Structure formats: C-alpha cells, structure tokens
Tab-separated table of C-alpha atoms in Angstrom:
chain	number	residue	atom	x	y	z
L	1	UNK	CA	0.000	0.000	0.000
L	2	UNK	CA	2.585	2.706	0.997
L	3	UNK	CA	4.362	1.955	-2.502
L	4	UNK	CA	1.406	2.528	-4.481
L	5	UNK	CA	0.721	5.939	-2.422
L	6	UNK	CA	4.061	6.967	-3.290
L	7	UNK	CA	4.044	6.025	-6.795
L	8	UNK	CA	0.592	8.091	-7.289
L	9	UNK	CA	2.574	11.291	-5.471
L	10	UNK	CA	5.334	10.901	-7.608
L	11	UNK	CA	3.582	10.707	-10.806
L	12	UNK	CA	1.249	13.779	-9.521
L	13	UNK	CA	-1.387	12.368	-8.179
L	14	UNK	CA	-3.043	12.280	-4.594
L	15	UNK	CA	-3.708	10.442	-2.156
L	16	UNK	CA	-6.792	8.659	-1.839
L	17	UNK	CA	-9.581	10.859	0.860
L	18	UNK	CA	-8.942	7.969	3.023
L	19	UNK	CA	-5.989	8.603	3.616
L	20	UNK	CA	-6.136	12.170	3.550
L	21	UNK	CA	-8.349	12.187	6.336
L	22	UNK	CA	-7.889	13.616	9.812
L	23	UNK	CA	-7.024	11.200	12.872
L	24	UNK	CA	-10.259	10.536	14.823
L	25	UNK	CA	-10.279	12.362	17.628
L	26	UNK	CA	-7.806	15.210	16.925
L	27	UNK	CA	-8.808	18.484	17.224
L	28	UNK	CA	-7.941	21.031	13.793
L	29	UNK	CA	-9.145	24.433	13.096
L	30	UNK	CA	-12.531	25.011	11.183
L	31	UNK	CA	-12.400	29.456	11.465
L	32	UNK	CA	-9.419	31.483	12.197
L	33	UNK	CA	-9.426	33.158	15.875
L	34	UNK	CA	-11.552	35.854	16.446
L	35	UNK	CA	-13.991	35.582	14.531
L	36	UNK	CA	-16.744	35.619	16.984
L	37	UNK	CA	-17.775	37.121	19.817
L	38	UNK	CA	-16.876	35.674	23.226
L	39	UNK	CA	-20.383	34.620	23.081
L	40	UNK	CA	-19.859	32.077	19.928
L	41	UNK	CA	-22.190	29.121	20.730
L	42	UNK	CA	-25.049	26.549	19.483
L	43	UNK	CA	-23.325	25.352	16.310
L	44	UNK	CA	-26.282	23.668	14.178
L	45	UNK	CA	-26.499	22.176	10.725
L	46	UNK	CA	-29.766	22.871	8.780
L	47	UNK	CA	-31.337	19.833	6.434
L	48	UNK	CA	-29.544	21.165	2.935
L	49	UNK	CA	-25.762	20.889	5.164
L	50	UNK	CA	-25.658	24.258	5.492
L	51	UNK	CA	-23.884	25.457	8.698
L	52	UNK	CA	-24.769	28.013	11.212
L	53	UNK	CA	-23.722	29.689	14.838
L	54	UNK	CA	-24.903	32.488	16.687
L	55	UNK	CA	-22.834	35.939	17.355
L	56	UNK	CA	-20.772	36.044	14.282
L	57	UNK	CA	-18.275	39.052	14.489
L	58	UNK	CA	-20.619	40.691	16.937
L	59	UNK	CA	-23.558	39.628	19.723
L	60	UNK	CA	-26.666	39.497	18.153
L	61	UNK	CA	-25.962	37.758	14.609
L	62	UNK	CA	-26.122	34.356	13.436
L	63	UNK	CA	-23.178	33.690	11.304
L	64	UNK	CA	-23.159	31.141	8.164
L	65	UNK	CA	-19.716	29.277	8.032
L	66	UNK	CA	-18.257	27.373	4.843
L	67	UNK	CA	-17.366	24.179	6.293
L	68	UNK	CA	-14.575	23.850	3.899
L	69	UNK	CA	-13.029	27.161	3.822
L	70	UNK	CA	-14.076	28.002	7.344
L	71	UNK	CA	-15.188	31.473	5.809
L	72	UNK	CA	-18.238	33.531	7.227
L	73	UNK	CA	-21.277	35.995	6.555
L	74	UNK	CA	-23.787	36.889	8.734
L	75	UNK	CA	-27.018	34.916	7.732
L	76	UNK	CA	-29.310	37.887	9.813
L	77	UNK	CA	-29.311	39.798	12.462
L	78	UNK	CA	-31.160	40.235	15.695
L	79	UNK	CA	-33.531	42.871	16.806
L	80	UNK	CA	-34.234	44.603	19.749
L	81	UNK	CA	-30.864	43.894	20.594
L	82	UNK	CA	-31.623	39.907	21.253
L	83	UNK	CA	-28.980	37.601	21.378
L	84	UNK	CA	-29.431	34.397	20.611
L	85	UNK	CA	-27.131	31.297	22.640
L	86	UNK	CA	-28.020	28.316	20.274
L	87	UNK	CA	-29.158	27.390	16.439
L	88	UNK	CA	-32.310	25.104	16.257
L	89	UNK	CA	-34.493	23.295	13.754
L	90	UNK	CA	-37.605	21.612	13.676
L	91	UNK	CA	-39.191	19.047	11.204
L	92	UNK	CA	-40.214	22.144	8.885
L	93	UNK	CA	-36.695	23.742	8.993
L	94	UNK	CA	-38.006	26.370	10.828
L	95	UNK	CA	-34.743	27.866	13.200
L	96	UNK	CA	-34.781	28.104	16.815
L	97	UNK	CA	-33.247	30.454	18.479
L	98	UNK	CA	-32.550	30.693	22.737
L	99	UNK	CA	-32.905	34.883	23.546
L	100	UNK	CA	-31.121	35.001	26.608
L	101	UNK	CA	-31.218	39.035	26.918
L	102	UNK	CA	-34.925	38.969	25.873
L	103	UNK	CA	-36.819	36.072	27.852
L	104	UNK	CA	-37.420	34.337	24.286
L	105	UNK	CA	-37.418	31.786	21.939
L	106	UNK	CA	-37.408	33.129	18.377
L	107	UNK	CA	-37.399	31.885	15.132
L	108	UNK	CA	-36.132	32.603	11.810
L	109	UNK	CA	-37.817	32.110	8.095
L	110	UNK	CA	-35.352	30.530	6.541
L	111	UNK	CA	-36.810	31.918	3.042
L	112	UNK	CA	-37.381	35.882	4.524
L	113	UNK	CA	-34.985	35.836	6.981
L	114	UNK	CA	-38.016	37.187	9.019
L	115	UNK	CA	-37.257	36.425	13.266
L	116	UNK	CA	-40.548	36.375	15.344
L	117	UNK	CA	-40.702	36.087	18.873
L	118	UNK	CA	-42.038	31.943	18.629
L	119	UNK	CA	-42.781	32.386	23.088
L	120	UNK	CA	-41.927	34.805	25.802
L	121	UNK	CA	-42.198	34.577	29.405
L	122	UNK	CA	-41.957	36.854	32.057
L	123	UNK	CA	-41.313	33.511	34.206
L	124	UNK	CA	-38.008	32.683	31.882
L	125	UNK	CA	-34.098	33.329	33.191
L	126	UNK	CA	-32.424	33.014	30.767
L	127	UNK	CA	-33.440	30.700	28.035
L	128	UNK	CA	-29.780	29.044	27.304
L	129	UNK	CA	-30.172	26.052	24.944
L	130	UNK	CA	-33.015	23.562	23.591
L	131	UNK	CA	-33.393	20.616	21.907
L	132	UNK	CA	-36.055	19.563	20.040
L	133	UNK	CA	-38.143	16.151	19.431
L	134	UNK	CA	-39.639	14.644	16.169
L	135	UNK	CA	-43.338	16.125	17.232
L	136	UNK	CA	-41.711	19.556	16.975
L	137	UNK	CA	-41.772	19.889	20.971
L	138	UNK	CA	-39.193	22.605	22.609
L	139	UNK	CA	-37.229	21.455	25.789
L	140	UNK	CA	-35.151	24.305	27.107
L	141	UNK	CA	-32.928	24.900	29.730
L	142	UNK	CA	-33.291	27.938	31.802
L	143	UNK	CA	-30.329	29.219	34.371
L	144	UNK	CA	-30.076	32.031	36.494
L	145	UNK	CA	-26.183	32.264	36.805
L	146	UNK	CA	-26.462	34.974	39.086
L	147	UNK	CA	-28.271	32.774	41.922
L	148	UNK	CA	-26.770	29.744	40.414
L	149	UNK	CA	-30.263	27.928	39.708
L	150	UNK	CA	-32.333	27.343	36.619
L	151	UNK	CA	-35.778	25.866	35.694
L	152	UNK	CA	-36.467	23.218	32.861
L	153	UNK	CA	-39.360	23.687	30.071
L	154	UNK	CA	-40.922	22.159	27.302
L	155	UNK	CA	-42.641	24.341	24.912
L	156	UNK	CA	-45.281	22.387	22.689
L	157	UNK	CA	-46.576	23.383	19.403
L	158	UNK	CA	-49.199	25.718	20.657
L	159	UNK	CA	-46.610	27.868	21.808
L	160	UNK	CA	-47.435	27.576	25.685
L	161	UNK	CA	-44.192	26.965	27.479
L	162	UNK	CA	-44.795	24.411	30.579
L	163	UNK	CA	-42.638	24.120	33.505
L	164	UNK	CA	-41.565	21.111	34.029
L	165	UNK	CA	-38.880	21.570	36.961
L	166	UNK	CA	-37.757	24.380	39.214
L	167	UNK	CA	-35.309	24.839	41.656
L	168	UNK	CA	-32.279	23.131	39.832
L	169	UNK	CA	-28.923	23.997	39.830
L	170	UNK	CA	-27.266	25.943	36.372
L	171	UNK	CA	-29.237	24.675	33.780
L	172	UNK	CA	-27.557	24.112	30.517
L	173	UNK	CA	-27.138	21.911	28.138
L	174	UNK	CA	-29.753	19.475	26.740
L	175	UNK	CA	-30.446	17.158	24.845
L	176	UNK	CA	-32.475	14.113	23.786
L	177	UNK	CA	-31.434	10.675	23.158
L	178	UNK	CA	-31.719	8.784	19.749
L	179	UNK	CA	-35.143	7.231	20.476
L	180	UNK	CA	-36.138	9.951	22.325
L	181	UNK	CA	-37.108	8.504	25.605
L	182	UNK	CA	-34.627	10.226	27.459
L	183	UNK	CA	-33.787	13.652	28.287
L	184	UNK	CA	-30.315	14.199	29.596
L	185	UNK	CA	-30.053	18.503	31.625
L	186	UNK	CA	-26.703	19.682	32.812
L	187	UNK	CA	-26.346	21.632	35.353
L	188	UNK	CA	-22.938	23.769	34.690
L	189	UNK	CA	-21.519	24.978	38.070
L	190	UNK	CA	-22.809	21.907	39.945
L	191	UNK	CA	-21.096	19.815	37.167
L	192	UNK	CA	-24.177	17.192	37.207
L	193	UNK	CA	-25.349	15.359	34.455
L	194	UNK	CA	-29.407	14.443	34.960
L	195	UNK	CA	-31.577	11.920	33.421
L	196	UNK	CA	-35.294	11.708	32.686
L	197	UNK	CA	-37.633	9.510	31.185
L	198	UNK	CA	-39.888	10.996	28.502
L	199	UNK	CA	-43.838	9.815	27.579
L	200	UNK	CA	-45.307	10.288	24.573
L	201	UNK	CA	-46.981	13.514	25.739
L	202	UNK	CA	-43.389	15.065	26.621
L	203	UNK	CA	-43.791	14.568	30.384
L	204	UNK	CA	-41.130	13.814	32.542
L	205	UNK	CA	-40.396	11.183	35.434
L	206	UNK	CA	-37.952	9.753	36.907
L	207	UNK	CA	-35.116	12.084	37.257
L	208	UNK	CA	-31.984	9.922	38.434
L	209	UNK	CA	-28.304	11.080	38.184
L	210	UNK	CA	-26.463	10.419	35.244
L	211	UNK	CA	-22.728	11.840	35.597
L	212	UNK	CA	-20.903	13.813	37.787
L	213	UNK	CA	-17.284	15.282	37.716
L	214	UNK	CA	-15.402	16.587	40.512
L	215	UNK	CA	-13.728	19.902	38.807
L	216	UNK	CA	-14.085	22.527	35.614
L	217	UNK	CA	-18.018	23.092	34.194
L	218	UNK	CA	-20.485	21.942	31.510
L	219	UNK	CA	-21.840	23.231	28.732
L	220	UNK	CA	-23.750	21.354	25.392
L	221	UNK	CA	-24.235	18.216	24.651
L	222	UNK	CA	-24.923	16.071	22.272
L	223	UNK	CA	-25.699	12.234	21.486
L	224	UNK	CA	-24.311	10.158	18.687
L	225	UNK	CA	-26.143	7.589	16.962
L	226	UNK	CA	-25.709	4.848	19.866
L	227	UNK	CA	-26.496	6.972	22.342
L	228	UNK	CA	-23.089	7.883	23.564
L	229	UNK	CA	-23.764	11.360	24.769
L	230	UNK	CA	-20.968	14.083	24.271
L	231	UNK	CA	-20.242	16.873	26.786
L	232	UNK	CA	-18.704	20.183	26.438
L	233	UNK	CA	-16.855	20.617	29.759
L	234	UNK	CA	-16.345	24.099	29.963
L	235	UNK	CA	-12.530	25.601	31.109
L	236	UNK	CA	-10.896	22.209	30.931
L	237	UNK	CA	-10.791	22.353	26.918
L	238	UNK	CA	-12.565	18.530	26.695
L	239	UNK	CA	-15.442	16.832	25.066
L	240	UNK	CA	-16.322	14.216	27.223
L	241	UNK	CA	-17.843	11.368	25.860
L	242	UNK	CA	-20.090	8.916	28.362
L	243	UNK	CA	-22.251	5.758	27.471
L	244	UNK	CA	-25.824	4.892	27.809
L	245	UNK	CA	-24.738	4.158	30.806
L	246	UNK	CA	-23.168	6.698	31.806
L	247	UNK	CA	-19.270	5.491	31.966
L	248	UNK	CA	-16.808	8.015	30.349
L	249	UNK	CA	-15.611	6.280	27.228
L	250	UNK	CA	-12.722	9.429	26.384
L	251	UNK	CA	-11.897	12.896	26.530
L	252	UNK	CA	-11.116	14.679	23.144
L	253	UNK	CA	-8.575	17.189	23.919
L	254	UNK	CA	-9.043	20.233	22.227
L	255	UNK	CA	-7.351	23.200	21.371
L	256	UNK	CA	-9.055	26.066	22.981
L	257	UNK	CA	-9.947	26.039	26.678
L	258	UNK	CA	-14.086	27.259	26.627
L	259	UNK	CA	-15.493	25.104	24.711
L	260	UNK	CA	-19.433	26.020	24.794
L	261	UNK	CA	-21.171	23.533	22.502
L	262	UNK	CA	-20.909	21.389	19.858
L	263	UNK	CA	-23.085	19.509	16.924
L	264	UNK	CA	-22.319	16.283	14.249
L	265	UNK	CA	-21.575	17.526	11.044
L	266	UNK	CA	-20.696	16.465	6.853
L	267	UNK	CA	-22.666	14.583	4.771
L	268	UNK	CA	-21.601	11.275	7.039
L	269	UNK	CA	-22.550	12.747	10.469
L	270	UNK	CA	-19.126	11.733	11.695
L	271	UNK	CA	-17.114	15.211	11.831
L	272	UNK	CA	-17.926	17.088	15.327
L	273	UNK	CA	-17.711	21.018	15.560
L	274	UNK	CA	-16.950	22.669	18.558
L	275	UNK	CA	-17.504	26.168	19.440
L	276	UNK	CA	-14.802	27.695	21.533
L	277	UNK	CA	-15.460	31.242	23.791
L	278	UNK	CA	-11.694	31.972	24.419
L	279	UNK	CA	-10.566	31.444	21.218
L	280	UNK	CA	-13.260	32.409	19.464
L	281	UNK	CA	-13.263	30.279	16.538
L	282	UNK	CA	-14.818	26.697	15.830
L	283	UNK	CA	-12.718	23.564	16.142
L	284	UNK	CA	-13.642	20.107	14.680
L	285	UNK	CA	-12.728	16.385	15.187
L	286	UNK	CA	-13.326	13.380	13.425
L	287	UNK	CA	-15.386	10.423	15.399
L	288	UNK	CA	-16.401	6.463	14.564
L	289	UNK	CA	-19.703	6.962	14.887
L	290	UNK	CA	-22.463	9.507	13.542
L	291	UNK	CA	-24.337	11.905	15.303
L	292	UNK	CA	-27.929	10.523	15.953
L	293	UNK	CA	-29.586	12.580	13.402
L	294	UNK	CA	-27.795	10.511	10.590
C-alpha cells in the first residue's frame, strides 16, 4: 500500500480521501481566531448541510460558516438587541433560536430571513439552549447564573411553554437521546449530568443522576447515533464522551480552553464542531460513529 501511495505522489497524483483524512479524535481548526464574539455558541447544521452559529463578528448575529473554507457571513441579524445562545431546527426547517437578553425563543424564516418572537415569558431566566423532538416539541434549559439555579421547560406546538422543573442547579445543556425517551439537563456549576424519562406527551419522570465530575463546568451536549452522549466541559478544553450508561468512554482534547457547545456535522454525520469562547473560533474532530440525526 505505501508503494502505491508513493508512486501516485510521484507521478502527480493524490492520495486517496482515506488517507487524507484527519485522525479521529484530533482536534484542527474550522475558522481562524476571532472571529466571533466571546459569546460564539449553538453550532447547528440545517437539512440542505448548510452550517450556522450564533454571534458572528458581533452579539446578536447568526453567522453562516463554509465548512470547507471556514469562511463567514452573517445569515441575519437580531432585533431589539436579542442575542441568541443556540441554532435550532424543527421538522419544517423552521430555526430556533434561545434569547437570553430577551426572555425568548425566536425563530427565523429561513426563506425571509423574518425572526418572530415563537414564546416569551416573564417567568423565563435566561433561556440558554433547547433541543427539540420529532413532534416539533421545545425542551429548554433555563439558568439564572447569578443565583446559580435554573428551571427546565418544554414548549409544545401551541406555543405555551410548561414548567416542568424548578429549583435546579445551572441549567444548561440538553439534549435528547436517539429514540427519544430520554432527556439528559446539565447543570454547569454543579457539574451534574441528569436523566429523565420521557412519555409520549413530553412529560417527565424519573429524574436519576447520570454523571458527575469533581472539577471545571459543563456546557452542550450532544448524542451520537448509539447513544453515547458528548459533553462540552467548559474551562478544561474537553469533550467528554459517556455511554448509555453513563461510563466516560474518552476525553477529546481540544485546542481552545471554553469550549461552549458542539453539533455532528458532513454529509456522514461523523465530523464534530466545537464552538470555543476563548478562542473564538470553531474547532472540529473526526469520530467512529455519527451523530444521531444521521
């Protein structure tokens, strides 16, 4: 095999995208530094592969990022000086977007670029990240960093947000697993990983604890296709990755320290992109196994 590789380089050729590819598991640069805001988060692709994440250049924006070039424009803007902490979709392609400075969850025509307020409540923190299921229902975490609590919602299709626990520690990330009859809430300063059982109606039971680690913070998460779920610990510059079960499998080291969320990516599912707060940029890494939407 290596003589053939170097008999197609020295005849001109290259080598074969196998072989080209990056090492699973080793973090490379997607965007230069910088280009964010320190509040670069909720990385999302939409269904046509295109590639999104909130506060390009500046608070307020959602950028759209070449995932080849790592070049950016700003897809729209905010108003009324919302800023939005995650990229959603739901079965229609409609975006999702977490308003932490407004008490909202917005949305975005993808067609007219038009953002609507989707639901406010006077009763929201600060709406931080959601995740949503196949019946188009919202679940959304809700901290107050300041007190160092935060509430849990779902928010079903008639737009009524319904509180569905109080009293928590940091909520933050969230997400659902592949079959969608579990819901998985960090809290970030407590450094706990929760788990619930979900009906069919989007009710929750059960709440038993997942994960725990004894140092640094959480952030998003997200589940592959198995339902490994993978966790954005926040200041130690990892994405853990834990089982079904709950037993961490590995660490991915990455380069930048504040490392805020993360989504599966490329027309395989198998290329994960990390958003990173200190650096300001977007990271990826290559993994065995897709992300469950694929």
């Amino acid at each position: 095999m290596k003589k053939i590789y170097m008999l197609a380089l020295l005849a001109g050729g290259s080598l074969p995208a196998l072989a080209q590819e990056s090492p699973l598991y080793t973090a490379r640069d997607l965007t230069a530094e910088n280009m964010f805001s320190v509040n670069i988060e909720g990385p999302n692709f939409d269904k046509a592969g295109n590639f999104y994440v909130v506060n390009f250049r500046k608070d307020g924006t959602v950028g759209k990022i070449d995932t080849k070039t790592g070049a950016g424009e700003v897809f729209v803007t905010l108003p009324d000086s919302s800023i939005g902490n995650s990229v959603n979709f739901d079965s229609k392609g409609t975006m999702y977007l977490p308003d932490f400075k407004g008490h909202n969850v917005l949305t975005v025509d993808m067609k007219t670029k038009k953002v609507s307020v989707y639901v406010h409540s006077d009763q929201f923190n600060q709406p931080n990240d959601l995740c949503i299921n196949k019946k188009d229902q919202l679940f959304a975490s809700d901290p107050n960093w300041k007190d160092g609590t935060g509430k849990l919602w779902r928010i079903d299709t008639n737009r009524k947000p319904v509180l569905l626990e109080a009293n928590m520690g940091t909520t933050n990330g969230i997400e659902l697993s592949p079959d969608e009859k579990t819901l998985y809430v960090n809290e970030a300063v407590q450094r706990n990983i929760w788990k619930y059982d979900v009906d069919k109606k989007g009710n929750i039971s059960n709440k038993t604890l997942f994960a725990s680690f004894p140092d640094y913070g959480f952030d998003g998460m997200k589940c592959d296709k198995a339902g490994n779920l993978y966790v954005a610990r926040w200041g130690k510059g990892t994405i853990a990755v834990l089982s079904p079960k709950g037993a961490l499998i590995r660490e991915v080291p990455l380069k930048g320290k504040h490392c805020s969320n993360l989504t599966f990516g490329d027309p395989d599912g198998k290329t994960v992109y990390v958003t990173l707060q200190d650096r300001k940029c977007v990271e990826t890494f290559r993994v065995e196994i897709p992300g469950k939407r694929y």
